[in-house]
Amino acid sequence: MEAYKLKPQVIDQPDPEYAAGTRSFQGISSLACGREGRLWAVWYGGPTSGEDLNNYVILAVTEDHGQTWSDERLVIDPDGPGPVRAFDPEIWLAPDGRLWLFWAQHSVENRKSSCGVWAMTATEADGPDAQWSTPRRLCDGVMMCKPVVLSNGDWALPVSFWHRREAGSAGMVVSSDHGATWAERGAVDVPSDVRSYDEHMIVECQDGSLWMWVRTRYGIGESRSTDAGQTWSALTPSAVPNADSRFFIRRLASGRLLLVRHDPPHGAFANGASKGTRSHLKAYCSDDDGATWSDGLLLDARERVSYPDGDQAEDGTIYCTYDFDRYGCRAILLAAFREEDIDTGNSRAPSVRLREVINQPPRLPLPDSWDPVRAAKRVLQGLVRVTAPQAKGAHDAEFVCVDDHAYIVEHDNDEKPGHGAGRAMYCVLSAVHLPTRSVEKRWILAKAAQAFANTTLPDAEVFVPRILRIAENTLRCYFCCQPENEEAITWYRDFDLQTQDFEPAIHKAKLKTAAGTFDMTPGVFHADAAAQGFRQPARKKGLYIFDSFKVFDGKTYVALNNFPGRQNALALLHDDFATFEVLGHYNEPQSAELSESAVNRLPDGKWLAICRSSAGPERTGNYHFTTSPDGRNWTEAQEWPLVVNGASSKPTFDRFGGVYYLGWQEATRIEDCRRSVFNIEVSRDGKSWQRKYRFESANSFQYPAFHEHNGAIWLTVTQSDHGGSTDRIMFGKLEDMT
């Protein structure tokens, strides 16, 4: 038997040799939707850097709408390393409920003549342990785009016949018996001077005709058939531009057409030529069978994004997978959105999820020559002062970016350096123009004894502000008001982006615990912890919204902290953006005096928190780490070998572009300045870490915050001229995501 007809090796419990970290290349993904949040994704890769004899197909699954993905659930490797490769997989849920996994297979020595389409099915596809049928070869050629079910019940596969370049390479292979048998029906001739790889897709139009879209060197070619695919019109250039790359088109449940293609700016497709790069992947809808298309929803603007594929879930959500940087980052990504999001083009809509990672090798794209100190120096040189000239002390900044502005909150005082000025501390909002990094305007958010439309604040400390965009034109700013001998309380005030001003009233935030919903005060927070075994005394001061807000599964979470009380908890922010529900406390071991934590969720769905420790006679304990499977039940925190010589200061824990950024203060001092060294470790899997930045500054570098906006990571940070005090807030760019 020829090598290309060898029975594929289906590995349902892949060995470590197939782990993501062993792959130097991966891409070309496909996705299918099941029920109750189950999605399947397939792609191919290999241990060598290219599309070669070592390629194999990988399948992964998620049970929670794509929030967390399994490792390699299944691998198809025809005969190990060469001479037969498996590639171009497609996953498809048929109308009869069977899950089909298609792929191509060929001998490296006889590529043109040996290509064949293979498939296997799972009848219990919606169960956690799908049982797959024996693989079988369906036909010659290569198939890498979605099948389509025709109105007469036929199943049509778009198959490219590489062995006959001159006549009918873009073919249609049909089954009229639900996949039992397959036969070639007709094909479109793609002239050799414009032929790329075909990668064609078929749509049945409302009038019953078939419309074939074909990848060409000029972008997209099109052909029509009015006899169910027996014969096809000559291929002509489509009016829809695209790069020389795969696109994705299908009919949605609503009857509209969905199209995902490249749309780079600046006239990239002038004169009908496919000169555009593989960037600006966008989704479009058509209400008139492709005659016109909507303006589109931008899914990913970066270069090296390609090969979209997707499916629509029963609830109407559209899931799209694609790859990014196949030989570098090697990311298999997911986007989720709805038809109305395509219509509005609003990538910030609550139902839109972008650039989420299905799979990515844990090795980091940092060369051995990477210098964290030099990288940090470049960042330091680009920082600009945000704090007003009259302020002598400033601290604890947070920010959001909207269009071409950053809106930064901080607390200042005009009396002395640091943040111990008591009632002289007040909260400020500043607008920074991102292109020029200039401060355009400042507003007082709240200050001691300030009168508002509905109440007057006491003559008290007003500090620790936080900010969140809660609507298209609304920023919500939270702050703590802390009277001398009364309980502190958290308030909020809304800022209107259109009028560029605050509303005249302020409102009390709420804290929901097992005992009920109350004003957000330290006493309520302590009582909930004490009911679960917390033994430290209650404090009237110190309850703050601490970490940056994080969004998972469409829900907003944040870490709460009582610094003097050494309390920490993960909270869910309700949809009113006013009620913080305590999910789980993490304060053990209490001897470590944990506080000021930063939280995130790992690829396996577990929560991880890094906590400041104030233990020991000098109150400079090293950082501790705790995990939780559900955000409610947490392990006893421990030190990690990754973080040594940590100082007692705020950590950060973010995730950008599929990479975790863990920031922590080192106790080492530069020119005897406290909090002068801050490290950032990066990881793709939360297990293997690499130092990316080491900030060293005699002016200190402390309490930073990081956020991604328009392909870049921006930051605020507290700095000082007084040996590590907190004198001013600085703002700048950490890095471009590309």
mmCIF file with all atom_site columns, C-alpha atoms in Angstrom, residues 526-628:
data_model
loop_
_atom_site.group_PDB
_atom_site.id
_atom_site.type_symbol
_atom_site.label_atom_id
_atom_site.label_alt_id
_atom_site.label_comp_id
_atom_site.label_asym_id
_atom_site.label_entity_id
_atom_site.label_seq_id
_atom_site.pdbx_PDB_ins_code
_atom_site.Cartn_x
_atom_site.Cartn_y
_atom_site.Cartn_z
_atom_site.occupancy
_atom_site.B_iso_or_equiv
_atom_site.pdbx_formal_charge
_atom_site.auth_seq_id
_atom_site.auth_comp_id
_atom_site.auth_asym_id
_atom_site.auth_atom_id
_atom_site.pdbx_PDB_model_num
ATOM 1   C CA . HIS A 1 526 ? -14.827 42.162 58.498 1.00 0.00 ? 526 HIS A CA 1
ATOM 2   C CA . ALA A 1 527 ? -18.015 40.522 59.772 1.00 0.00 ? 527 ALA A CA 1
ATOM 3   C CA . ASP A 1 528 ? -18.218 38.349 56.660 1.00 0.00 ? 528 ASP A CA 1
ATOM 4   C CA . ALA A 1 529 ? -14.590 37.248 57.061 1.00 0.00 ? 529 ALA A CA 1
ATOM 5   C CA . ALA A 1 530 ? -14.994 36.651 60.801 1.00 0.00 ? 530 ALA A CA 1
ATOM 6   C CA . ALA A 1 531 ? -17.938 34.353 60.108 1.00 0.00 ? 531 ALA A CA 1
ATOM 7   C CA . GLN A 1 532 ? -15.486 32.224 58.116 1.00 0.00 ? 532 GLN A CA 1
ATOM 8   C CA . GLY A 1 533 ? -12.764 32.100 60.770 1.00 0.00 ? 533 GLY A CA 1
ATOM 9   C CA . PHE A 1 534 ? -10.871 35.374 60.392 1.00 0.00 ? 534 PHE A CA 1
ATOM 10  C CA . ARG A 1 535 ? -9.478  36.234 63.853 1.00 0.00 ? 535 ARG A CA 1
ATOM 11  C CA . GLN A 1 536 ? -8.025  39.736 63.537 1.00 0.00 ? 536 GLN A CA 1
ATOM 12  C CA . PRO A 1 537 ? -9.905  42.679 65.111 1.00 0.00 ? 537 PRO A CA 1
ATOM 13  C CA . ALA A 1 538 ? -12.281 44.836 63.116 1.00 0.00 ? 538 ALA A CA 1
ATOM 14  C CA . ARG A 1 539 ? -11.091 48.195 61.798 1.00 0.00 ? 539 ARG A CA 1
ATOM 15  C CA . LYS A 1 540 ? -13.062 51.313 61.004 1.00 0.00 ? 540 LYS A CA 1
ATOM 16  C CA . LYS A 1 541 ? -10.635 52.278 58.261 1.00 0.00 ? 541 LYS A CA 1
ATOM 17  C CA . GLY A 1 542 ? -8.951  50.745 55.291 1.00 0.00 ? 542 GLY A CA 1
ATOM 18  C CA . LEU A 1 543 ? -11.503 49.062 52.988 1.00 0.00 ? 543 LEU A CA 1
ATOM 19  C CA . TYR A 1 544 ? -10.560 49.779 49.378 1.00 0.00 ? 544 TYR A CA 1
ATOM 20  C CA . ILE A 1 545 ? -11.274 48.600 45.860 1.00 0.00 ? 545 ILE A CA 1
ATOM 21  C CA . PHE A 1 546 ? -7.729  47.627 45.161 1.00 0.00 ? 546 PHE A CA 1
ATOM 22  C CA . ASP A 1 547 ? -6.776  45.680 42.054 1.00 0.00 ? 547 ASP A CA 1
ATOM 23  C CA . SER A 1 548 ? -7.696  46.564 38.468 1.00 0.00 ? 548 SER A CA 1
ATOM 24  C CA . PHE A 1 549 ? -11.121 45.401 37.341 1.00 0.00 ? 549 PHE A CA 1
ATOM 25  C CA . LYS A 1 550 ? -10.998 42.107 35.412 1.00 0.00 ? 550 LYS A CA 1
ATOM 26  C CA . VAL A 1 551 ? -13.686 40.702 33.086 1.00 0.00 ? 551 VAL A CA 1
ATOM 27  C CA . PHE A 1 552 ? -14.274 36.960 32.637 1.00 0.00 ? 552 PHE A CA 1
ATOM 28  C CA . ASP A 1 553 ? -17.335 35.243 31.141 1.00 0.00 ? 553 ASP A CA 1
ATOM 29  C CA . GLY A 1 554 ? -18.893 38.674 30.658 1.00 0.00 ? 554 GLY A CA 1
ATOM 30  C CA . LYS A 1 555 ? -18.714 39.377 34.401 1.00 0.00 ? 555 LYS A CA 1
ATOM 31  C CA . THR A 1 556 ? -16.584 41.960 36.190 1.00 0.00 ? 556 THR A CA 1
ATOM 32  C CA . TYR A 1 557 ? -14.420 41.008 39.156 1.00 0.00 ? 557 TYR A CA 1
ATOM 33  C CA . VAL A 1 558 ? -12.110 42.935 41.462 1.00 0.00 ? 558 VAL A CA 1
ATOM 34  C CA . ALA A 1 559 ? -10.025 42.312 44.566 1.00 0.00 ? 559 ALA A CA 1
ATOM 35  C CA . LEU A 1 560 ? -11.101 44.090 47.760 1.00 0.00 ? 560 LEU A CA 1
ATOM 36  C CA . ASN A 1 561 ? -8.646  44.922 50.512 1.00 0.00 ? 561 ASN A CA 1
ATOM 37  C CA . ASN A 1 562 ? -8.590  46.251 54.049 1.00 0.00 ? 562 ASN A CA 1
ATOM 38  C CA . PHE A 1 563 ? -4.979  47.258 54.443 1.00 0.00 ? 563 PHE A CA 1
ATOM 39  C CA . PRO A 1 564 ? -4.770  47.917 58.212 1.00 0.00 ? 564 PRO A CA 1
ATOM 40  C CA . GLY A 1 565 ? -7.061  44.935 58.832 1.00 0.00 ? 565 GLY A CA 1
ATOM 41  C CA . ARG A 1 566 ? -5.013  42.607 56.574 1.00 0.00 ? 566 ARG A CA 1
ATOM 42  C CA . GLN A 1 567 ? -8.076  41.329 54.750 1.00 0.00 ? 567 GLN A CA 1
ATOM 43  C CA . ASN A 1 568 ? -8.509  40.253 51.119 1.00 0.00 ? 568 ASN A CA 1
ATOM 44  C CA . ALA A 1 569 ? -11.406 38.959 49.063 1.00 0.00 ? 569 ALA A CA 1
ATOM 45  C CA . LEU A 1 570 ? -12.461 38.420 45.474 1.00 0.00 ? 570 LEU A CA 1
ATOM 46  C CA . ALA A 1 571 ? -15.662 40.284 44.634 1.00 0.00 ? 571 ALA A CA 1
ATOM 47  C CA . LEU A 1 572 ? -18.124 40.146 41.763 1.00 0.00 ? 572 LEU A CA 1
ATOM 48  C CA . LEU A 1 573 ? -19.306 43.556 40.594 1.00 0.00 ? 573 LEU A CA 1
ATOM 49  C CA . HIS A 1 574 ? -23.014 43.351 39.794 1.00 0.00 ? 574 HIS A CA 1
ATOM 50  C CA . ASP A 1 575 ? -24.532 44.744 36.619 1.00 0.00 ? 575 ASP A CA 1
ATOM 51  C CA . ASP A 1 576 ? -25.524 47.929 38.475 1.00 0.00 ? 576 ASP A CA 1
ATOM 52  C CA . PHE A 1 577 ? -21.799 48.655 38.848 1.00 0.00 ? 577 PHE A CA 1
ATOM 53  C CA . ALA A 1 578 ? -22.573 49.693 42.417 1.00 0.00 ? 578 ALA A CA 1
ATOM 54  C CA . THR A 1 579 ? -22.845 46.387 44.306 1.00 0.00 ? 579 THR A CA 1
ATOM 55  C CA . PHE A 1 580 ? -19.738 44.372 45.155 1.00 0.00 ? 580 PHE A CA 1
ATOM 56  C CA . GLU A 1 581 ? -20.575 40.788 46.122 1.00 0.00 ? 581 GLU A CA 1
ATOM 57  C CA . VAL A 1 582 ? -17.922 39.072 48.221 1.00 0.00 ? 582 VAL A CA 1
ATOM 58  C CA . LEU A 1 583 ? -17.240 35.642 46.710 1.00 0.00 ? 583 LEU A CA 1
ATOM 59  C CA . GLY A 1 584 ? -14.364 34.333 48.796 1.00 0.00 ? 584 GLY A CA 1
ATOM 60  C CA . HIS A 1 585 ? -11.868 35.582 51.364 1.00 0.00 ? 585 HIS A CA 1
ATOM 61  C CA . TYR A 1 586 ? -8.179  34.663 51.250 1.00 0.00 ? 586 TYR A CA 1
ATOM 62  C CA . ASN A 1 587 ? -6.320  35.672 54.408 1.00 0.00 ? 587 ASN A CA 1
ATOM 63  C CA . GLU A 1 588 ? -4.416  32.528 55.357 1.00 0.00 ? 588 GLU A CA 1
ATOM 64  C CA . PRO A 1 589 ? -1.919  32.206 56.842 1.00 0.00 ? 589 PRO A CA 1
ATOM 65  C CA . GLN A 1 590 ? -2.954  35.171 58.953 1.00 0.00 ? 590 GLN A CA 1
ATOM 66  C CA . SER A 1 591 ? 0.584   35.316 60.324 1.00 0.00 ? 591 SER A CA 1
ATOM 67  C CA . ALA A 1 592 ? 1.741   36.504 56.879 1.00 0.00 ? 592 ALA A CA 1
ATOM 68  C CA . GLU A 1 593 ? -0.462  39.632 57.200 1.00 0.00 ? 593 GLU A CA 1
ATOM 69  C CA . LEU A 1 594 ? -1.626  39.498 53.606 1.00 0.00 ? 594 LEU A CA 1
ATOM 70  C CA . SER A 1 595 ? -3.069  42.541 51.842 1.00 0.00 ? 595 SER A CA 1
ATOM 71  C CA . GLU A 1 596 ? -3.213  44.486 48.548 1.00 0.00 ? 596 GLU A CA 1
ATOM 72  C CA . SER A 1 597 ? -3.584  41.495 46.242 1.00 0.00 ? 597 SER A CA 1
ATOM 73  C CA . ALA A 1 598 ? -3.800  41.242 42.464 1.00 0.00 ? 598 ALA A CA 1
ATOM 74  C CA . VAL A 1 599 ? -5.870  38.465 40.883 1.00 0.00 ? 599 VAL A CA 1
ATOM 75  C CA . ASN A 1 600 ? -6.266  36.757 37.543 1.00 0.00 ? 600 ASN A CA 1
ATOM 76  C CA . ARG A 1 601 ? -7.520  33.512 36.078 1.00 0.00 ? 601 ARG A CA 1
ATOM 77  C CA . LEU A 1 602 ? -5.210  30.857 34.652 1.00 0.00 ? 602 LEU A CA 1
ATOM 78  C CA . PRO A 1 603 ? -5.743  28.861 31.432 1.00 0.00 ? 603 PRO A CA 1
ATOM 79  C CA . ASP A 1 604 ? -7.187  25.921 33.387 1.00 0.00 ? 604 ASP A CA 1
ATOM 80  C CA . GLY A 1 605 ? -9.835  28.174 34.958 1.00 0.00 ? 605 GLY A CA 1
ATOM 81  C CA . LYS A 1 606 ? -8.242  28.438 38.388 1.00 0.00 ? 606 LYS A CA 1
ATOM 82  C CA . TRP A 1 607 ? -7.899  31.791 40.098 1.00 0.00 ? 607 TRP A CA 1
ATOM 83  C CA . LEU A 1 608 ? -4.466  32.941 41.239 1.00 0.00 ? 608 LEU A CA 1
ATOM 84  C CA . ALA A 1 609 ? -3.803  35.830 43.618 1.00 0.00 ? 609 ALA A CA 1
ATOM 85  C CA . ILE A 1 610 ? -0.475  37.402 44.492 1.00 0.00 ? 610 ILE A CA 1
ATOM 86  C CA . CYS A 1 611 ? -0.605  39.103 47.902 1.00 0.00 ? 611 CYS A CA 1
ATOM 87  C CA . ARG A 1 612 ? 1.541   41.708 49.586 1.00 0.00 ? 612 ARG A CA 1
ATOM 88  C CA . SER A 1 613 ? 2.868   40.527 52.955 1.00 0.00 ? 613 SER A CA 1
ATOM 89  C CA . SER A 1 614 ? 3.585   42.845 55.873 1.00 0.00 ? 614 SER A CA 1
ATOM 90  C CA . ALA A 1 615 ? 4.889   40.147 58.226 1.00 0.00 ? 615 ALA A CA 1
ATOM 91  C CA . GLY A 1 616 ? 8.098   40.266 60.227 1.00 0.00 ? 616 GLY A CA 1
ATOM 92  C CA . PRO A 1 617 ? 9.690   42.881 62.467 1.00 0.00 ? 617 PRO A CA 1
ATOM 93  C CA . GLU A 1 618 ? 10.406  45.178 59.505 1.00 0.00 ? 618 GLU A CA 1
ATOM 94  C CA . ARG A 1 619 ? 6.994   44.489 57.939 1.00 0.00 ? 619 ARG A CA 1
ATOM 95  C CA . THR A 1 620 ? 8.679   43.629 54.648 1.00 0.00 ? 620 THR A CA 1
ATOM 96  C CA . GLY A 1 621 ? 7.607   40.042 54.049 1.00 0.00 ? 621 GLY A CA 1
ATOM 97  C CA . ASN A 1 622 ? 7.910   38.435 50.643 1.00 0.00 ? 622 ASN A CA 1
ATOM 98  C CA . TYR A 1 623 ? 4.881   38.015 48.379 1.00 0.00 ? 623 TYR A CA 1
ATOM 99  C CA . HIS A 1 624 ? 2.553   35.041 48.861 1.00 0.00 ? 624 HIS A CA 1
ATOM 100 C CA . PHE A 1 625 ? 0.429   33.210 46.271 1.00 0.00 ? 625 PHE A CA 1
ATOM 101 C CA . THR A 1 626 ? -2.950  31.506 46.691 1.00 0.00 ? 626 THR A CA 1
ATOM 102 C CA . THR A 1 627 ? -5.204  29.671 44.230 1.00 0.00 ? 627 THR A CA 1
ATOM 103 C CA . SER A 1 628 ? -8.903  28.876 43.995 1.00 0.00 ? 628 SER A CA 1
#
